[in-house]
Amino acid sequence: MPDLHQRIASFRGNVFPRQAELYRRLAQDGQQPQALMISCADSRVMPETITQSGPGELFVCRNAGNIAPPFSNMNGGVSSAIEYAVMALKVRDIIVCGHSECGAMKGLCCPHLIEGMPNVKAWLRHSHAAHSVVTQLYADTLDDDELIRTVTLENVLVQLDHLRTHPTVAAGLAAGEINLHGWFFDIGSGGVLTYDGAKARFVEPEADAPLPVAVTGRSRPHLPVALTSAMAAE
């Protein structure tokens, strides 16, 4: 790892001095990231680079397969990151970002690739729904590469569903304070597809338009008001 040592020295000597004031402010005032991104641990997927985010702008949780387990599973690190981002950091946007050529999704579709990896196999159970949807609906029409890509896209939607089981996220959505986003990053082209909940499909975002939202938070009437209105209607 001598090259990493050199890069650390380069950062400290060349990069940090140009951003010293920003880092000083972040150290003093804390972080206020714009969004939480749950992305894959794949070394080719760099959330801060893809979004061109600087220090303090993006709260990132990375794992194999960009998975957000359902709340009932209480999978420590990911669940804790979600809870902290929503409650402590007050993020208003949560992004699940899948990507092309994902090793986790290949392992999900081709189990022989992860033989001897019991932890990986157990972790990928949180993506079984994506594999089931695709194989039951499309398997006869897709070749192997298309199958893996389609499962990867479906997996993003499954993880968005899982996010909604987390109490902090559910409450934020109900209060209209949180939006959920589903992205797919293509490593070869550098393109990003975003899931448009209104159109129920992945689309290419338009340069001058707001990014599509997968699940939009919608404010609800305060419970006593809703009950009063219902009683008055009876």
C-alpha atoms as a printed R data frame, in Angstrom:
    type eleno elety resid chain resno       x       y       z
1   ATOM     1    CA   MET     A     1   0.000   0.000   0.000
2   ATOM     2    CA   PRO     A     2   2.830   2.481  -0.554
3   ATOM     3    CA   ASP     A     3   0.756   4.378  -3.136
4   ATOM     4    CA   LEU     A     4  -1.961   5.033  -0.530
5   ATOM     5    CA   HIS     A     5   0.644   6.404   1.853
6   ATOM     6    CA   GLN     A     6   1.810   8.788  -0.856
7   ATOM     7    CA   ARG     A     7  -1.746   9.872  -1.611
8   ATOM     8    CA   ILE     A     8  -2.393  10.604   2.068
9   ATOM     9    CA   ALA     A     9   0.722  12.742   2.136
10  ATOM    10    CA   SER     A    10  -0.407  14.502  -1.047
11  ATOM    11    CA   PHE     A    11  -3.827  15.204   0.448
12  ATOM    12    CA   ARG     A    12  -2.322  16.619   3.635
13  ATOM    13    CA   GLY     A    13   0.227  18.730   1.798
14  ATOM    14    CA   ASN     A    14  -1.605  19.817  -1.358
15  ATOM    15    CA   VAL     A    15  -5.358  19.322  -1.110
16  ATOM    16    CA   PHE     A    16  -6.153  20.051   2.524
17  ATOM    17    CA   PRO     A    17  -4.522  23.500   2.622
18  ATOM    18    CA   ARG     A    18  -6.879  24.704  -0.133
19  ATOM    19    CA   GLN     A    19  -9.900  23.536   1.891
20  ATOM    20    CA   ALA     A    20  -8.579  24.167   5.387
21  ATOM    21    CA   GLU     A    21 -11.259  26.738   6.194
22  ATOM    22    CA   LEU     A    22 -14.036  24.363   5.130
23  ATOM    23    CA   TYR     A    23 -12.647  21.550   7.270
24  ATOM    24    CA   ARG     A    24 -12.190  23.930  10.199
25  ATOM    25    CA   ARG     A    25 -15.836  24.963   9.920
26  ATOM    26    CA   LEU     A    26 -16.993  21.345   9.650
27  ATOM    27    CA   ALA     A    27 -14.948  20.385  12.700
28  ATOM    28    CA   GLN     A    28 -16.368  23.286  14.670
29  ATOM    29    CA   ASP     A    29 -19.990  23.324  13.513
30  ATOM    30    CA   GLY     A    30 -20.554  19.662  12.638
31  ATOM    31    CA   GLN     A    31 -22.053  18.179   9.503
32  ATOM    32    CA   GLN     A    32 -25.285  19.046   7.716
33  ATOM    33    CA   PRO     A    33 -25.384  16.670   4.731
34  ATOM    34    CA   GLN     A    34 -27.999  17.151   2.042
35  ATOM    35    CA   ALA     A    35 -28.804  13.459   1.695
36  ATOM    36    CA   LEU     A    36 -28.140   9.929   2.864
37  ATOM    37    CA   MET     A    37 -26.917   7.652   0.077
38  ATOM    38    CA   ILE     A    38 -26.990   3.889   0.513
39  ATOM    39    CA   SER     A    39 -24.649   2.605  -2.165
40  ATOM    40    CA   CYS     A    40 -22.653  -0.490  -2.993
41  ATOM    41    CA   ALA     A    41 -19.209  -1.060  -1.523
42  ATOM    42    CA   ASP     A    42 -17.877  -1.696  -5.040
43  ATOM    43    CA   SER     A    43 -14.608   0.200  -5.453
44  ATOM    44    CA   ARG     A    44 -15.720   1.489  -8.855
45  ATOM    45    CA   VAL     A    45 -18.724   3.317  -7.379
46  ATOM    46    CA   MET     A    46 -17.772   6.557  -5.645
47  ATOM    47    CA   PRO     A    47 -20.846   8.445  -4.418
48  ATOM    48    CA   GLU     A    48 -19.029  11.721  -3.787
49  ATOM    49    CA   THR     A    49 -17.498  11.622  -7.275
50  ATOM    50    CA   ILE     A    50 -20.765  10.701  -9.022
51  ATOM    51    CA   THR     A    51 -22.620  13.539  -7.299
52  ATOM    52    CA   GLN     A    52 -19.631  15.892  -7.275
53  ATOM    53    CA   SER     A    53 -20.162  16.405  -3.539
54  ATOM    54    CA   GLY     A    54 -17.675  18.021  -1.244
55  ATOM    55    CA   PRO     A    55 -16.877  17.333   2.429
56  ATOM    56    CA   GLY     A    56 -19.964  17.480   4.628
57  ATOM    57    CA   GLU     A    57 -22.490  17.311   1.771
58  ATOM    58    CA   LEU     A    58 -23.302  13.599   1.577
59  ATOM    59    CA   PHE     A    59 -23.825  11.011   4.335
60  ATOM    60    CA   VAL     A    60 -22.854   7.662   2.818
61  ATOM    61    CA   CYS     A    61 -23.565   4.101   3.930
62  ATOM    62    CA   ARG     A    62 -21.899   1.491   1.710
63  ATOM    63    CA   ASN     A    63 -22.386  -2.254   1.701
64  ATOM    64    CA   ALA     A    64 -22.464  -5.196  -0.703
65  ATOM    65    CA   GLY     A    65 -25.508  -4.771  -2.930
66  ATOM    66    CA   ASN     A    66 -26.631  -1.347  -1.614
67  ATOM    67    CA   ILE     A    67 -28.993  -3.106   0.767
68  ATOM    68    CA   ALA     A    68 -31.238  -1.537   3.402
69  ATOM    69    CA   PRO     A    69 -32.594  -4.447   5.465
70  ATOM    70    CA   PRO     A    70 -36.172  -4.209   6.771
71  ATOM    71    CA   PHE     A    71 -36.369  -2.653  10.216
72  ATOM    72    CA   SER     A    72 -37.501  -5.916  11.800
73  ATOM    73    CA   ASN     A    73 -34.115  -7.425  10.994
74  ATOM    74    CA   MET     A    74 -32.237  -4.680  12.866
75  ATOM    75    CA   ASN     A    75 -29.030  -5.172  10.890
76  ATOM    76    CA   GLY     A    76 -26.881  -2.899  13.060
77  ATOM    77    CA   GLY     A    77 -24.758  -0.720  10.834
78  ATOM    78    CA   VAL     A    78 -27.209   0.107   8.056
79  ATOM    79    CA   SER     A    79 -30.211   0.549  10.347
80  ATOM    80    CA   SER     A    80 -28.144   2.743  12.653
81  ATOM    81    CA   ALA     A    81 -26.949   4.902   9.756
82  ATOM    82    CA   ILE     A    82 -30.529   5.406   8.557
83  ATOM    83    CA   GLU     A    83 -31.761   6.278  12.037
84  ATOM    84    CA   TYR     A    84 -28.890   8.684  12.695
85  ATOM    85    CA   ALA     A    85 -29.203  10.388   9.315
86  ATOM    86    CA   VAL     A    86 -32.914  11.028   9.778
87  ATOM    87    CA   MET     A    87 -33.055  11.849  13.488
88  ATOM    88    CA   ALA     A    88 -29.726  13.523  14.189
89  ATOM    89    CA   LEU     A    89 -28.732  14.967  10.817
90  ATOM    90    CA   LYS     A    90 -32.272  15.744   9.600
91  ATOM    91    CA   VAL     A    91 -31.623  14.635   6.035
92  ATOM    92    CA   ARG     A    92 -34.591  15.184   3.740
93  ATOM    93    CA   ASP     A    93 -33.529  12.859   0.936
94  ATOM    94    CA   ILE     A    94 -32.473   9.202   1.014
95  ATOM    95    CA   ILE     A    95 -30.957   7.628  -2.098
96  ATOM    96    CA   VAL     A    96 -30.497   3.932  -2.834
97  ATOM    97    CA   CYS     A    97 -27.933   3.652  -5.627
98  ATOM    98    CA   GLY     A    98 -27.374   0.406  -7.514
99  ATOM    99    CA   HIS     A    99 -24.897  -0.008 -10.350
100 ATOM   100    CA   SER     A   100 -23.957  -2.059 -13.394
101 ATOM   101    CA   GLU     A   101 -21.708  -5.117 -13.101
102 ATOM   102    CA   CYS     A   102 -22.617  -5.518  -9.421
103 ATOM   103    CA   GLY     A   103 -20.859  -8.539  -7.907
104 ATOM   104    CA   ALA     A   104 -23.514  -8.931  -5.230
105 ATOM   105    CA   MET     A   105 -26.292  -9.098  -7.815
106 ATOM   106    CA   LYS     A   106 -24.268 -11.555  -9.899
107 ATOM   107    CA   GLY     A   107 -23.933 -13.720  -6.790
108 ATOM   108    CA   LEU     A   108 -27.681 -13.463  -6.210
109 ATOM   109    CA   CYS     A   109 -28.405 -14.618  -9.765
110 ATOM   110    CA   CYS     A   110 -25.567 -17.164  -9.935
111 ATOM   111    CA   PRO     A   111 -25.206 -18.739  -6.450
112 ATOM   112    CA   HIS     A   112 -22.165 -20.782  -7.455
113 ATOM   113    CA   LEU     A   113 -20.184 -17.513  -7.566
114 ATOM   114    CA   ILE     A   114 -20.534 -17.076  -3.798
115 ATOM   115    CA   GLU     A   115 -20.004 -20.667  -2.701
116 ATOM   116    CA   GLY     A   116 -17.935 -20.704   0.489
117 ATOM   117    CA   MET     A   117 -19.168 -17.180   1.420
118 ATOM   118    CA   PRO     A   118 -21.873 -17.872   4.030
119 ATOM   119    CA   ASN     A   119 -22.027 -14.268   5.240
120 ATOM   120    CA   VAL     A   120 -22.486 -12.909   1.728
121 ATOM   121    CA   LYS     A   121 -25.171 -15.503   1.029
122 ATOM   122    CA   ALA     A   122 -27.016 -14.618   4.233
123 ATOM   123    CA   TRP     A   123 -26.754 -10.886   3.527
124 ATOM   124    CA   LEU     A   124 -28.218 -11.294   0.047
125 ATOM   125    CA   ARG     A   125 -31.416 -12.759   1.459
126 ATOM   126    CA   HIS     A   126 -32.511  -9.119   1.685
127 ATOM   127    CA   SER     A   127 -32.508  -9.060  -2.128
128 ATOM   128    CA   HIS     A   128 -34.316 -12.342  -2.751
129 ATOM   129    CA   ALA     A   129 -37.563 -10.486  -3.522
130 ATOM   130    CA   ALA     A   130 -35.874  -8.681  -6.416
131 ATOM   131    CA   HIS     A   131 -34.631 -11.960  -7.874
132 ATOM   132    CA   SER     A   132 -38.056 -13.563  -7.434
133 ATOM   133    CA   VAL     A   133 -39.880 -10.713  -9.188
134 ATOM   134    CA   VAL     A   134 -37.568 -10.748 -12.189
135 ATOM   135    CA   THR     A   135 -37.340 -14.520 -12.620
136 ATOM   136    CA   GLN     A   136 -41.111 -14.953 -12.397
137 ATOM   137    CA   LEU     A   137 -41.983 -12.101 -14.735
138 ATOM   138    CA   TYR     A   138 -39.108 -11.809 -17.199
139 ATOM   139    CA   ALA     A   139 -36.711 -14.755 -16.966
140 ATOM   140    CA   ASP     A   140 -37.850 -16.361 -20.248
141 ATOM   141    CA   THR     A   141 -37.179 -13.161 -22.210
142 ATOM   142    CA   LEU     A   142 -33.779 -12.135 -20.800
143 ATOM   143    CA   ASP     A   143 -30.270 -13.411 -21.411
144 ATOM   144    CA   ASP     A   144 -27.880 -13.711 -18.450
145 ATOM   145    CA   ASP     A   145 -26.515 -10.153 -18.637
146 ATOM   146    CA   GLU     A   146 -29.997  -8.661 -19.040
147 ATOM   147    CA   LEU     A   147 -31.245 -10.755 -16.127
148 ATOM   148    CA   ILE     A   148 -28.532  -9.453 -13.793
149 ATOM   149    CA   ARG     A   149 -29.095  -5.851 -14.874
150 ATOM   150    CA   THR     A   150 -32.859  -6.158 -14.393
151 ATOM   151    CA   VAL     A   151 -32.417  -7.755 -10.963
152 ATOM   152    CA   THR     A   152 -30.075  -4.892 -10.043
153 ATOM   153    CA   LEU     A   153 -32.724  -2.340 -10.988
154 ATOM   154    CA   GLU     A   154 -35.453  -4.256  -9.169
155 ATOM   155    CA   ASN     A   155 -33.206  -4.550  -6.114
156 ATOM   156    CA   VAL     A   156 -33.140  -0.752  -5.821
157 ATOM   157    CA   LEU     A   157 -36.946  -0.755  -5.611
158 ATOM   158    CA   VAL     A   158 -36.958  -3.574  -3.052
159 ATOM   159    CA   GLN     A   159 -34.566  -1.628  -0.821
160 ATOM   160    CA   LEU     A   160 -36.784   1.452  -1.113
161 ATOM   161    CA   ASP     A   161 -39.663  -0.689   0.147
162 ATOM   162    CA   HIS     A   162 -37.473  -1.837   3.029
163 ATOM   163    CA   LEU     A   163 -36.675   1.765   3.928
164 ATOM   164    CA   ARG     A   164 -40.358   2.469   4.460
165 ATOM   165    CA   THR     A   165 -40.439  -0.137   7.264
166 ATOM   166    CA   HIS     A   166 -38.050   1.970   9.354
167 ATOM   167    CA   PRO     A   167 -40.083   4.012  11.855
168 ATOM   168    CA   THR     A   168 -38.015   7.169  11.417
169 ATOM   169    CA   VAL     A   169 -38.384   7.024   7.637
170 ATOM   170    CA   ALA     A   170 -42.102   6.195   7.785
171 ATOM   171    CA   ALA     A   171 -42.703   9.135  10.122
172 ATOM   172    CA   GLY     A   172 -40.663  11.461   7.904
173 ATOM   173    CA   LEU     A   173 -42.617  10.402   4.823
174 ATOM   174    CA   ALA     A   174 -45.922  10.869   6.625
175 ATOM   175    CA   ALA     A   175 -44.878  14.361   7.716
176 ATOM   176    CA   GLY     A   176 -43.771  15.294   4.212
177 ATOM   177    CA   GLU     A   177 -40.208  15.769   5.439
178 ATOM   178    CA   ILE     A   178 -38.436  12.977   3.512
179 ATOM   179    CA   ASN     A   179 -38.252  11.871  -0.113
180 ATOM   180    CA   LEU     A   180 -36.846   8.540  -1.306
181 ATOM   181    CA   HIS     A   181 -34.810   8.191  -4.498
182 ATOM   182    CA   GLY     A   182 -33.733   5.158  -6.522
183 ATOM   183    CA   TRP     A   183 -30.662   5.476  -8.749
184 ATOM   184    CA   PHE     A   184 -28.717   3.203 -11.073
185 ATOM   185    CA   PHE     A   185 -25.136   4.114 -12.012
186 ATOM   186    CA   ASP     A   186 -23.687   2.694 -15.215
187 ATOM   187    CA   ILE     A   187 -19.952   2.232 -14.696
188 ATOM   188    CA   GLY     A   188 -19.104   2.003 -18.378
189 ATOM   189    CA   SER     A   189 -20.940   5.124 -19.529
190 ATOM   190    CA   GLY     A   190 -20.970   7.234 -16.363
191 ATOM   191    CA   GLY     A   191 -24.725   7.666 -16.766
192 ATOM   192    CA   VAL     A   192 -27.236   7.688 -13.919
193 ATOM   193    CA   LEU     A   193 -30.827   6.501 -14.216
194 ATOM   194    CA   THR     A   194 -33.325   7.688 -11.623
195 ATOM   195    CA   TYR     A   195 -36.610   6.046 -10.682
196 ATOM   196    CA   ASP     A   196 -39.630   8.222 -11.363
197 ATOM   197    CA   GLY     A   197 -42.380   7.119  -8.996
198 ATOM   198    CA   ALA     A   198 -45.051   8.973 -10.970
199 ATOM   199    CA   LYS     A   199 -44.118   7.117 -14.177
200 ATOM   200    CA   ALA     A   200 -43.192   3.872 -12.369
201 ATOM   201    CA   ARG     A   201 -39.961   3.439 -14.322
202 ATOM   202    CA   PHE     A   202 -36.300   4.394 -14.424
203 ATOM   203    CA   VAL     A   203 -35.586   7.441 -16.589
204 ATOM   204    CA   GLU     A   204 -32.632   9.527 -17.647
205 ATOM   205    CA   PRO     A   205 -32.774  12.775 -15.637
206 ATOM   206    CA   GLU     A   206 -33.082  15.981 -17.627
207 ATOM   207    CA   ALA     A   207 -30.260  18.465 -17.104
208 ATOM   208    CA   ASP     A   208 -32.469  21.466 -16.313
209 ATOM   209    CA   ALA     A   209 -35.272  19.648 -14.476
210 ATOM   210    CA   PRO     A   210 -35.560  18.524 -10.849
211 ATOM   211    CA   LEU     A   211 -34.481  14.956 -10.212
212 ATOM   212    CA   PRO     A   212 -37.400  12.499 -10.273
213 ATOM   213    CA   VAL     A   213 -38.483  11.168  -6.886
214 ATOM   214    CA   ALA     A   214 -39.302   7.515  -6.242
215 ATOM   215    CA   VAL     A   215 -41.402   8.036  -3.093
216 ATOM   216    CA   THR     A   216 -42.572  11.503  -2.137
217 ATOM   217    CA   GLY     A   217 -43.336  12.425   1.445
218 ATOM   218    CA   ARG     A   218 -46.842  13.796   1.783
219 ATOM   219    CA   SER     A   219 -48.120  15.749   4.743
220 ATOM   220    CA   ARG     A   220 -51.150  14.311   6.501
221 ATOM   221    CA   PRO     A   221 -53.744  16.087   8.634
222 ATOM   222    CA   HIS     A   222 -52.943  16.135  12.324
223 ATOM   223    CA   LEU     A   223 -54.621  13.061  13.819
224 ATOM   224    CA   PRO     A   224 -57.105  14.913  16.087
225 ATOM   225    CA   VAL     A   225 -58.180  17.047  13.097
226 ATOM   226    CA   ALA     A   226 -58.655  13.966  10.955
227 ATOM   227    CA   LEU     A   227 -60.701  12.273  13.675
228 ATOM   228    CA   THR     A   228 -62.810  15.393  14.231
229 ATOM   229    CA   SER     A   229 -63.528  15.645  10.510
230 ATOM   230    CA   ALA     A   230 -64.487  11.984  10.330
231 ATOM   231    CA   MET     A   231 -66.798  12.297  13.310
232 ATOM   232    CA   ALA     A   232 -68.426  15.389  11.862
233 ATOM   233    CA   ALA     A   233 -69.145  13.536   8.636
234 ATOM   234    CA   GLU     A   234 -70.983  10.717  10.429
